[in-house]
Structure formats: structure tokens, C-alpha cells
C-alpha atoms as a PDB file:
ATOM      1  CA  MET A   1      51.207 -66.719  25.783  1.00  0.00           C
ATOM      2  CA  GLY A   2      49.006 -68.736  28.053  1.00  0.00           C
ATOM      3  CA  GLN A   3      47.783 -65.918  30.275  1.00  0.00           C
ATOM      4  CA  GLY A   4      44.493 -67.611  31.010  1.00  0.00           C
ATOM      5  CA  GLU A   5      44.992 -68.266  34.699  1.00  0.00           C
ATOM      6  CA  VAL A   6      46.939 -65.176  35.692  1.00  0.00           C
ATOM      7  CA  ASP A   7      45.724 -61.591  35.437  1.00  0.00           C
ATOM      8  CA  ILE A   8      48.751 -59.507  34.484  1.00  0.00           C
ATOM      9  CA  ASN A   9      46.729 -56.572  33.172  1.00  0.00           C
ATOM     10  CA  LYS A  10      45.049 -55.066  36.232  1.00  0.00           C
ATOM     11  CA  ASN A  11      46.261 -51.577  35.351  1.00  0.00           C
ATOM     12  CA  CYS A  12      45.468 -51.524  31.641  1.00  0.00           C
ATOM     13  CA  LEU A  13      41.809 -50.549  31.500  1.00  0.00           C
ATOM     14  CA  PRO A  14      40.513 -46.976  30.972  1.00  0.00           C
ATOM     15  CA  ASP A  15      39.652 -45.196  34.225  1.00  0.00           C
ATOM     16  CA  ASP A  16      38.844 -41.551  33.428  1.00  0.00           C
ATOM     17  CA  GLY A  17      38.420 -41.149  29.689  1.00  0.00           C
ATOM     18  CA  LEU A  18      41.506 -38.935  29.294  1.00  0.00           C
ATOM     19  CA  PRO A  19      44.476 -39.671  27.004  1.00  0.00           C
ATOM     20  CA  ILE A  20      47.093 -41.675  28.848  1.00  0.00           C
ATOM     21  CA  VAL A  21      49.785 -39.332  27.475  1.00  0.00           C
ATOM     22  CA  GLU A  22      49.213 -35.770  26.300  1.00  0.00           C
ATOM     23  CA  VAL A  23      52.029 -33.598  24.953  1.00  0.00           C
ATOM     24  CA  SER A  24      51.194 -29.929  24.383  1.00  0.00           C
ATOM     25  CA  ASN A  25      53.473 -27.406  22.657  1.00  0.00           C
ATOM     26  CA  ALA A  26      56.535 -29.187  23.999  1.00  0.00           C
ATOM     27  CA  ARG A  27      60.025 -28.065  23.143  1.00  0.00           C
ATOM     28  CA  LYS A  28      63.338 -29.505  24.247  1.00  0.00           C
ATOM     29  CA  THR A  29      66.631 -27.648  24.065  1.00  0.00           C
ATOM     30  CA  TYR A  30      69.950 -28.854  25.425  1.00  0.00           C
ATOM     31  CA  VAL A  31      72.593 -26.385  26.597  1.00  0.00           C
ATOM     32  CA  LEU A  32      76.276 -27.133  26.026  1.00  0.00           C
ATOM     33  CA  GLY A  33      78.340 -24.304  27.445  1.00  0.00           C
ATOM     34  CA  ASN A  34      77.132 -21.185  25.652  1.00  0.00           C
ATOM     35  CA  LEU A  35      75.522 -23.216  22.882  1.00  0.00           C
ATOM     36  CA  GLU A  36      71.794 -24.013  22.804  1.00  0.00           C
ATOM     37  CA  ILE A  37      70.841 -27.059  20.746  1.00  0.00           C
ATOM     38  CA  PRO A  38      67.127 -27.334  19.911  1.00  0.00           C
ATOM     39  CA  VAL A  39      66.066 -30.971  19.568  1.00  0.00           C
ATOM     40  CA  LEU A  40      62.259 -30.896  19.632  1.00  0.00           C
ATOM     41  CA  SER A  41      60.031 -28.047  18.446  1.00  0.00           C
ATOM     42  CA  ASP A  42      56.358 -27.513  19.237  1.00  0.00           C
ATOM     43  CA  ILE A  43      55.381 -31.148  19.734  1.00  0.00           C
ATOM     44  CA  ASN A  44      51.679 -31.915  20.162  1.00  0.00           C
ATOM     45  CA  LEU A  45      50.618 -35.524  20.642  1.00  0.00           C
ATOM     46  CA  LYS A  46      47.833 -37.456  22.329  1.00  0.00           C
ATOM     47  CA  ILE A  47      48.156 -41.173  23.048  1.00  0.00           C
ATOM     48  CA  GLU A  48      44.931 -42.896  23.975  1.00  0.00           C
ATOM     49  CA  ARG A  49      44.595 -45.626  26.581  1.00  0.00           C
ATOM     50  CA  GLY A  50      44.963 -49.032  25.012  1.00  0.00           C
ATOM     51  CA  GLU A  51      46.555 -47.648  21.836  1.00  0.00           C
ATOM     52  CA  PHE A  52      49.386 -49.376  19.954  1.00  0.00           C
ATOM     53  CA  LEU A  53      51.581 -46.518  18.735  1.00  0.00           C
ATOM     54  CA  ALA A  54      54.711 -46.818  16.596  1.00  0.00           C
ATOM     55  CA  ILE A  55      57.250 -43.987  16.568  1.00  0.00           C
ATOM     56  CA  MET A  56      59.576 -43.858  13.575  1.00  0.00           C
ATOM     57  CA  GLY A  57      62.286 -41.492  12.399  1.00  0.00           C
ATOM     58  CA  PRO A  58      65.914 -41.370  11.281  1.00  0.00           C
ATOM     59  CA  SER A  59      68.835 -41.127  13.683  1.00  0.00           C
ATOM     60  CA  GLY A  60      69.105 -37.615  15.077  1.00  0.00           C
ATOM     61  CA  SER A  61      65.468 -36.850  14.345  1.00  0.00           C
ATOM     62  CA  GLY A  62      64.546 -36.253  17.978  1.00  0.00           C
ATOM     63  CA  LYS A  63      62.511 -39.426  18.474  1.00  0.00           C
ATOM     64  CA  SER A  64      64.746 -40.654  21.325  1.00  0.00           C
ATOM     65  CA  THR A  65      64.286 -37.321  23.085  1.00  0.00           C
ATOM     66  CA  LEU A  66      60.512 -37.573  22.598  1.00  0.00           C
ATOM     67  CA  VAL A  67      60.572 -41.092  24.046  1.00  0.00           C
ATOM     68  CA  ASN A  68      62.580 -39.866  27.038  1.00  0.00           C
ATOM     69  CA  LEU A  69      59.935 -37.208  27.673  1.00  0.00           C
ATOM     70  CA  ILE A  70      57.020 -39.633  27.340  1.00  0.00           C
ATOM     71  CA  GLY A  71      58.873 -42.104  29.554  1.00  0.00           C
ATOM     72  CA  CYS A  72      59.348 -39.512  32.337  1.00  0.00           C
ATOM     73  CA  LEU A  73      63.126 -39.737  31.954  1.00  0.00           C
ATOM     74  CA  ASP A  74      63.355 -36.029  31.145  1.00  0.00           C
ATOM     75  CA  ARG A  75      61.266 -32.869  31.273  1.00  0.00           C
ATOM     76  CA  PRO A  76      60.437 -30.460  28.442  1.00  0.00           C
ATOM     77  CA  THR A  77      62.196 -27.105  28.254  1.00  0.00           C
ATOM     78  CA  GLU A  78      58.844 -25.562  27.375  1.00  0.00           C
ATOM     79  CA  GLY A  79      55.302 -26.849  27.112  1.00  0.00           C
ATOM     80  CA  GLN A  80      53.394 -29.481  29.049  1.00  0.00           C
ATOM     81  CA  ILE A  81      53.419 -33.267  29.269  1.00  0.00           C
ATOM     82  CA  LEU A  82      50.716 -35.171  31.128  1.00  0.00           C
ATOM     83  CA  VAL A  83      51.054 -38.864  31.943  1.00  0.00           C
ATOM     84  CA  LYS A  84      47.846 -40.350  33.360  1.00  0.00           C
ATOM     85  CA  GLY A  85      46.720 -36.755  33.942  1.00  0.00           C
ATOM     86  CA  LYS A  86      49.805 -35.794  35.953  1.00  0.00           C
ATOM     87  CA  ASP A  87      51.832 -32.785  34.851  1.00  0.00           C
ATOM     88  CA  LEU A  88      55.528 -33.725  34.779  1.00  0.00           C
ATOM     89  CA  ASN A  89      56.592 -30.109  35.272  1.00  0.00           C
ATOM     90  CA  ARG A  90      54.736 -29.933  38.586  1.00  0.00           C
ATOM     91  CA  MET A  91      56.302 -33.058  40.045  1.00  0.00           C
ATOM     92  CA  SER A  92      59.394 -33.372  42.212  1.00  0.00           C
ATOM     93  CA  ASP A  93      62.203 -35.660  41.079  1.00  0.00           C
ATOM     94  CA  GLN A  94      61.049 -38.237  43.619  1.00  0.00           C
ATOM     95  CA  GLU A  95      57.440 -38.078  42.417  1.00  0.00           C
ATOM     96  CA  LEU A  96      58.587 -38.354  38.825  1.00  0.00           C
ATOM     97  CA  ALA A  97      60.717 -41.398  39.610  1.00  0.00           C
ATOM     98  CA  ARG A  98      57.778 -43.100  41.321  1.00  0.00           C
ATOM     99  CA  LEU A  99      55.432 -42.328  38.412  1.00  0.00           C
ATOM    100  CA  ARG A 100      58.009 -43.738  36.011  1.00  0.00           C
ATOM    101  CA  GLY A 101      58.623 -46.798  38.157  1.00  0.00           C
ATOM    102  CA  LEU A 102      54.962 -47.736  38.565  1.00  0.00           C
ATOM    103  CA  GLU A 103      53.274 -46.578  35.369  1.00  0.00           C
ATOM    104  CA  ILE A 104      55.855 -47.223  32.630  1.00  0.00           C
ATOM    105  CA  GLY A 105      57.566 -50.487  31.772  1.00  0.00           C
ATOM    106  CA  PHE A 106      60.667 -50.245  29.596  1.00  0.00           C
ATOM    107  CA  VAL A 107      61.896 -52.809  27.064  1.00  0.00           C
ATOM    108  CA  PHE A 108      65.218 -52.192  25.320  1.00  0.00           C
ATOM    109  CA  GLN A 109      66.904 -53.448  22.171  1.00  0.00           C
ATOM    110  CA  THR A 110      69.915 -54.680  24.161  1.00  0.00           C
ATOM    111  CA  PHE A 111      67.742 -56.212  26.930  1.00  0.00           C
ATOM    112  CA  ASN A 112      69.676 -54.383  29.724  1.00  0.00           C
ATOM    113  CA  LEU A 113      69.770 -57.434  31.972  1.00  0.00           C
ATOM    114  CA  VAL A 114      72.276 -57.597  34.834  1.00  0.00           C
ATOM    115  CA  PRO A 115      74.698 -60.409  33.904  1.00  0.00           C
ATOM    116  CA  ARG A 116      75.360 -61.651  37.438  1.00  0.00           C
ATOM    117  CA  LEU A 117      71.666 -61.974  38.331  1.00  0.00           C
ATOM    118  CA  THR A 118      69.298 -64.798  37.418  1.00  0.00           C
ATOM    119  CA  ALA A 119      66.239 -64.249  35.243  1.00  0.00           C
ATOM    120  CA  LEU A 120      64.045 -64.171  38.354  1.00  0.00           C
ATOM    121  CA  GLU A 121      66.308 -61.644  40.082  1.00  0.00           C
ATOM    122  CA  ASN A 122      66.374 -59.439  36.964  1.00  0.00           C
ATOM    123  CA  VAL A 123      62.573 -59.392  36.827  1.00  0.00           C
ATOM    124  CA  LEU A 124      62.436 -58.381  40.484  1.00  0.00           C
ATOM    125  CA  LEU A 125      64.854 -55.444  40.111  1.00  0.00           C
ATOM    126  CA  PRO A 126      62.241 -52.663  39.587  1.00  0.00           C
ATOM    127  CA  THR A 127      60.433 -53.639  42.792  1.00  0.00           C
ATOM    128  CA  PHE A 128      63.444 -52.700  44.908  1.00  0.00           C
ATOM    129  CA  ALA A 129      62.773 -49.001  44.190  1.00  0.00           C
ATOM    130  CA  ASN A 130      58.997 -49.071  43.641  1.00  0.00           C
ATOM    131  CA  SER A 131      56.318 -51.685  44.163  1.00  0.00           C
ATOM    132  CA  ARG A 132      52.546 -51.716  44.319  1.00  0.00           C
ATOM    133  CA  ASP A 133      50.657 -52.461  47.508  1.00  0.00           C
ATOM    134  CA  GLY A 134      49.019 -55.851  47.587  1.00  0.00           C
ATOM    135  CA  ILE A 135      51.385 -57.499  45.103  1.00  0.00           C
ATOM    136  CA  ASP A 136      53.776 -60.255  46.158  1.00  0.00           C
ATOM    137  CA  PRO A 137      56.786 -59.423  43.936  1.00  0.00           C
ATOM    138  CA  VAL A 138      58.345 -62.903  43.953  1.00  0.00           C
ATOM    139  CA  LYS A 139      55.042 -64.632  43.207  1.00  0.00           C
ATOM    140  CA  ARG A 140      54.287 -62.174  40.398  1.00  0.00           C
ATOM    141  CA  ALA A 141      57.796 -62.506  38.940  1.00  0.00           C
ATOM    142  CA  ARG A 142      57.445 -66.284  38.838  1.00  0.00           C
ATOM    143  CA  GLU A 143      54.016 -66.019  37.220  1.00  0.00           C
ATOM    144  CA  LEU A 144      55.298 -63.610  34.574  1.00  0.00           C
ATOM    145  CA  LEU A 145      58.249 -65.828  33.696  1.00  0.00           C
ATOM    146  CA  GLU A 146      55.916 -68.809  33.412  1.00  0.00           C
ATOM    147  CA  ILE A 147      53.664 -66.798  31.090  1.00  0.00           C
ATOM    148  CA  MET A 148      56.720 -65.965  28.986  1.00  0.00           C
ATOM    149  CA  GLY A 149      57.503 -69.680  28.692  1.00  0.00           C
ATOM    150  CA  LEU A 150      60.557 -69.449  30.939  1.00  0.00           C
ATOM    151  CA  HIS A 151      59.493 -71.632  33.870  1.00  0.00           C
ATOM    152  CA  ASP A 152      62.639 -73.732  33.411  1.00  0.00           C
ATOM    153  CA  ARG A 153      64.959 -70.715  32.987  1.00  0.00           C
ATOM    154  CA  MET A 154      64.137 -68.725  36.124  1.00  0.00           C
ATOM    155  CA  HIS A 155      67.462 -69.458  37.783  1.00  0.00           C
ATOM    156  CA  HIS A 156      69.582 -69.078  34.646  1.00  0.00           C
ATOM    157  CA  LYS A 157      71.723 -65.993  34.144  1.00  0.00           C
ATOM    158  CA  PRO A 158      71.565 -63.890  30.938  1.00  0.00           C
ATOM    159  CA  GLY A 159      74.685 -65.541  29.531  1.00  0.00           C
ATOM    160  CA  GLU A 160      72.811 -68.851  29.579  1.00  0.00           C
ATOM    161  CA  LEU A 161      69.792 -67.490  27.668  1.00  0.00           C
ATOM    162  CA  SER A 162      69.131 -66.949  23.976  1.00  0.00           C
ATOM    163  CA  GLY A 163      68.318 -63.490  22.639  1.00  0.00           C
ATOM    164  CA  GLY A 164      64.623 -64.301  22.506  1.00  0.00           C
ATOM    165  CA  GLN A 165      64.643 -65.645  26.051  1.00  0.00           C
ATOM    166  CA  SER A 166      66.510 -62.560  27.266  1.00  0.00           C
ATOM    167  CA  GLN A 167      63.924 -60.284  25.664  1.00  0.00           C
ATOM    168  CA  ARG A 168      61.122 -62.269  27.308  1.00  0.00           C
ATOM    169  CA  VAL A 169      62.830 -61.718  30.660  1.00  0.00           C
ATOM    170  CA  SER A 170      63.010 -58.016  29.804  1.00  0.00           C
ATOM    171  CA  ILE A 171      59.272 -57.933  29.047  1.00  0.00           C
ATOM    172  CA  ALA A 172      58.487 -59.741  32.306  1.00  0.00           C
ATOM    173  CA  ARG A 173      60.617 -57.188  34.156  1.00  0.00           C
ATOM    174  CA  ALA A 174      58.722 -54.367  32.418  1.00  0.00           C
ATOM    175  CA  LEU A 175      55.415 -55.856  33.613  1.00  0.00           C
ATOM    176  CA  ILE A 176      56.418 -56.553  37.220  1.00  0.00           C
ATOM    177  CA  ASN A 177      54.852 -53.355  38.630  1.00  0.00           C
ATOM    178  CA  ASP A 178      51.750 -53.647  36.423  1.00  0.00           C
ATOM    179  CA  PRO A 179      52.437 -50.434  34.450  1.00  0.00           C
ATOM    180  CA  ALA A 180      49.803 -48.707  32.362  1.00  0.00           C
ATOM    181  CA  ILE A 181      52.279 -48.181  29.508  1.00  0.00           C
ATOM    182  CA  LEU A 182      54.881 -50.415  27.876  1.00  0.00           C
ATOM    183  CA  LEU A 183      57.529 -48.376  26.092  1.00  0.00           C
ATOM    184  CA  ALA A 184      59.780 -50.467  23.854  1.00  0.00           C
ATOM    185  CA  ASP A 185      62.843 -49.136  22.036  1.00  0.00           C
ATOM    186  CA  GLU A 186      63.642 -51.319  18.994  1.00  0.00           C
ATOM    187  CA  PRO A 187      62.618 -54.475  20.937  1.00  0.00           C
ATOM    188  CA  THR A 188      63.300 -56.811  17.992  1.00  0.00           C
ATOM    189  CA  GLY A 189      66.424 -55.054  16.717  1.00  0.00           C
ATOM    190  CA  ASN A 190      68.865 -57.683  18.030  1.00  0.00           C
ATOM    191  CA  LEU A 191      66.743 -60.713  17.137  1.00  0.00           C
ATOM    192  CA  ASP A 192      66.368 -62.882  14.074  1.00  0.00           C
ATOM    193  CA  SER A 193      63.136 -62.500  12.117  1.00  0.00           C
ATOM    194  CA  ARG A 194      61.375 -65.541  13.591  1.00  0.00           C
ATOM    195  CA  THR A 195      62.210 -64.634  17.188  1.00  0.00           C
ATOM    196  CA  GLY A 196      61.365 -60.998  16.498  1.00  0.00           C
ATOM    197  CA  ALA A 197      57.932 -62.054  15.255  1.00  0.00           C
ATOM    198  CA  GLU A 198      57.381 -64.025  18.477  1.00  0.00           C
ATOM    199  CA  ILE A 199      58.281 -60.990  20.584  1.00  0.00           C
ATOM    200  CA  LEU A 200      56.010 -58.767  18.504  1.00  0.00           C
ATOM    201  CA  ARG A 201      53.174 -61.237  19.083  1.00  0.00           C
ATOM    202  CA  ILE A 202      53.636 -60.813  22.836  1.00  0.00           C
ATOM    203  CA  PHE A 203      53.240 -57.050  22.501  1.00  0.00           C
ATOM    204  CA  MET A 204      50.180 -57.500  20.305  1.00  0.00           C
ATOM    205  CA  ASP A 205      48.591 -59.881  22.828  1.00  0.00           C
ATOM    206  CA  LEU A 206      49.235 -57.429  25.665  1.00  0.00           C
ATOM    207  CA  ASN A 207      47.732 -54.635  23.605  1.00  0.00           C
ATOM    208  CA  MET A 208      44.646 -56.691  22.759  1.00  0.00           C
ATOM    209  CA  GLU A 209      44.093 -57.090  26.492  1.00  0.00           C
ATOM    210  CA  GLY A 210      44.129 -53.307  26.895  1.00  0.00           C
ATOM    211  CA  ARG A 211      47.736 -52.405  27.628  1.00  0.00           C
ATOM    212  CA  THR A 212      49.046 -49.208  25.997  1.00  0.00           C
ATOM    213  CA  ILE A 213      52.046 -50.042  23.805  1.00  0.00           C
ATOM    214  CA  ILE A 214      54.523 -47.492  22.436  1.00  0.00           C
ATOM    215  CA  ILE A 215      57.215 -48.950  20.175  1.00  0.00           C
ATOM    216  CA  VAL A 216      60.141 -47.064  18.681  1.00  0.00           C
ATOM    217  CA  THR A 217      61.181 -48.819  15.483  1.00  0.00           C
ATOM    218  CA  HIS A 218      62.932 -48.472  12.153  1.00  0.00           C
ATOM    219  CA  ASP A 219      61.125 -51.536  10.831  1.00  0.00           C
ATOM    220  CA  PRO A 220      58.089 -50.737   8.659  1.00  0.00           C
ATOM    221  CA  GLU A 221      56.898 -54.336   9.098  1.00  0.00           C
ATOM    222  CA  ILE A 222      56.460 -53.731  12.838  1.00  0.00           C
ATOM    223  CA  ALA A 223      54.749 -50.424  12.167  1.00  0.00           C
ATOM    224  CA  LYS A 224      52.106 -52.243  10.101  1.00  0.00           C
ATOM    225  CA  TYR A 225      50.711 -53.773  13.290  1.00  0.00           C
ATOM    226  CA  ALA A 226      50.329 -50.449  15.104  1.00  0.00           C
ATOM    227  CA  ASP A 227      47.039 -48.571  15.399  1.00  0.00           C
ATOM    228  CA  ARG A 228      48.921 -45.428  14.425  1.00  0.00           C
ATOM    229  CA  VAL A 229      52.383 -44.442  13.234  1.00  0.00           C
ATOM    230  CA  ILE A 230      54.043 -41.084  13.829  1.00  0.00           C
ATOM    231  CA  LEU A 231      57.192 -39.937  12.066  1.00  0.00           C
ATOM    232  CA  VAL A 232      59.614 -37.655  13.884  1.00  0.00           C
ATOM    233  CA  LYS A 233      61.965 -35.690  11.647  1.00  0.00           C
ATOM    234  CA  ASP A 234      64.062 -32.602  12.338  1.00  0.00           C
ATOM    235  CA  GLY A 235      62.524 -32.238  15.781  1.00  0.00           C
ATOM    236  CA  ILE A 236      58.909 -32.173  14.734  1.00  0.00           C
ATOM    237  CA  ILE A 237      56.158 -34.718  14.146  1.00  0.00           C
ATOM    238  CA  GLN A 238      55.681 -34.980  10.389  1.00  0.00           C
ATOM    239  CA  TYR A 239      52.364 -36.773  10.582  1.00  0.00           C
ATOM    240  CA  ASN A 240      50.244 -38.775  13.028  1.00  0.00           C
END
């Protein structure tokens, strides 16, 4: 990746010895009219700082709901979730949005790039809502795109990029606020095997430098590279 001259991992080192994510007796139930639909039941999970965790499970298993909870996109109906020691249930919506914006970088299967914006502008998007003090967003965005091998694609729009290039832009965008956690949902699902392997190598390199990586995948080949694999089925963790 060529990261030698640029430190993109300032926020990835352990700072207090606690798990970076801790889920305790968490349940999630959705209410539709008079109907209650339980999705997750009694989830307990600790994710250590610097861990590479793979989450697997069939469609409808509850893994997407678990990812939404870990990613601060939702709150549990019961139980407790701590992210970097902060209790999600005790935070206001504004505090939760800031925690999510600064501490978690998201990478999606479909890239989720804005078609009318250039690669550089897409990478900068998260900084419009949240940004860290002391970081020049434009300088950092340029550095990240250079690290991703996209120095000559900064001013190209998504329609002018390949799938692999689009995913590299997505990873750069996820890193722009120097998050402690990268949460990737099927990040190689729309890529051919060679390009998917290149993207996986990026995640592995970031993890080796200390970044916490959480990947949702159906691919057992990707899971082989994780420190640990958990299987979510019927709303519970089968093993971890």
C-alpha cells in the first residue's frame, strides 16, 4: 500500500486496555403495529483492540442487526453496548452520531459513493458532519487516495472508476476521520476474485498496523484471514 511516509493509523493503538466493543446481554426487538419481532437474543461479545473479526451467518440470521448495533446505527432494546468504553444507551442522538462519525469507518459492498462527486469529494464527505481537530481534511484525503494508488483518479467521478478503484475510494473515505474501527459489510462481494484479494490485502495491512477490523462476509475464504470468526444464527451467536 505504500504507507511508509504517511501515518494514517494515529487512532489504532490500545489506550486503556479495555475491549474496543463490549456487548452484554443485548436483545433487539422491532415493533410493527401490535406485533413484536425479536431479532437478537441475549448477545454477549467482546471485540479486542486491534482484532480482525469476521461475522458470518445466513440471511435473516440477525447479523445485520448486530452490525448496526456495533456500528452505533441503532440501540439495543435491552442490555448494554460499550464502544471505546462509552455506553450507547446513555448517549444522546447527537453524541451517538459524533461517536459513529469519528470512531467507526464504514465500507459497503455497493461502495455507496455519490455519483456526481469526484473521488476526492467523496472521501471528504464524512468531514462535513464530523472532523478531528488538527487534521487538514483535504490534505488527508489526498494522502489517503495516494496510498490507495488513486493519485491520478482523484478528480474522476464513480462512473469513471472500476469496481476495485471505487472500493479503494470507499476505504479512503472510511479512514478520513482516523476511526478506531473499520466495519466492512461484504466489501469484496461485488468484485472479481483478483480485485477482491487486493481489497482484502488492504484490510489485512491496516489490521497489522493495529486497526480494529470487523468484516461481515459469506465467504469462508475471507474468514480464514480473521483472528476470530463468529456465526450468527436465529438471533444468537452460535460460537466465537
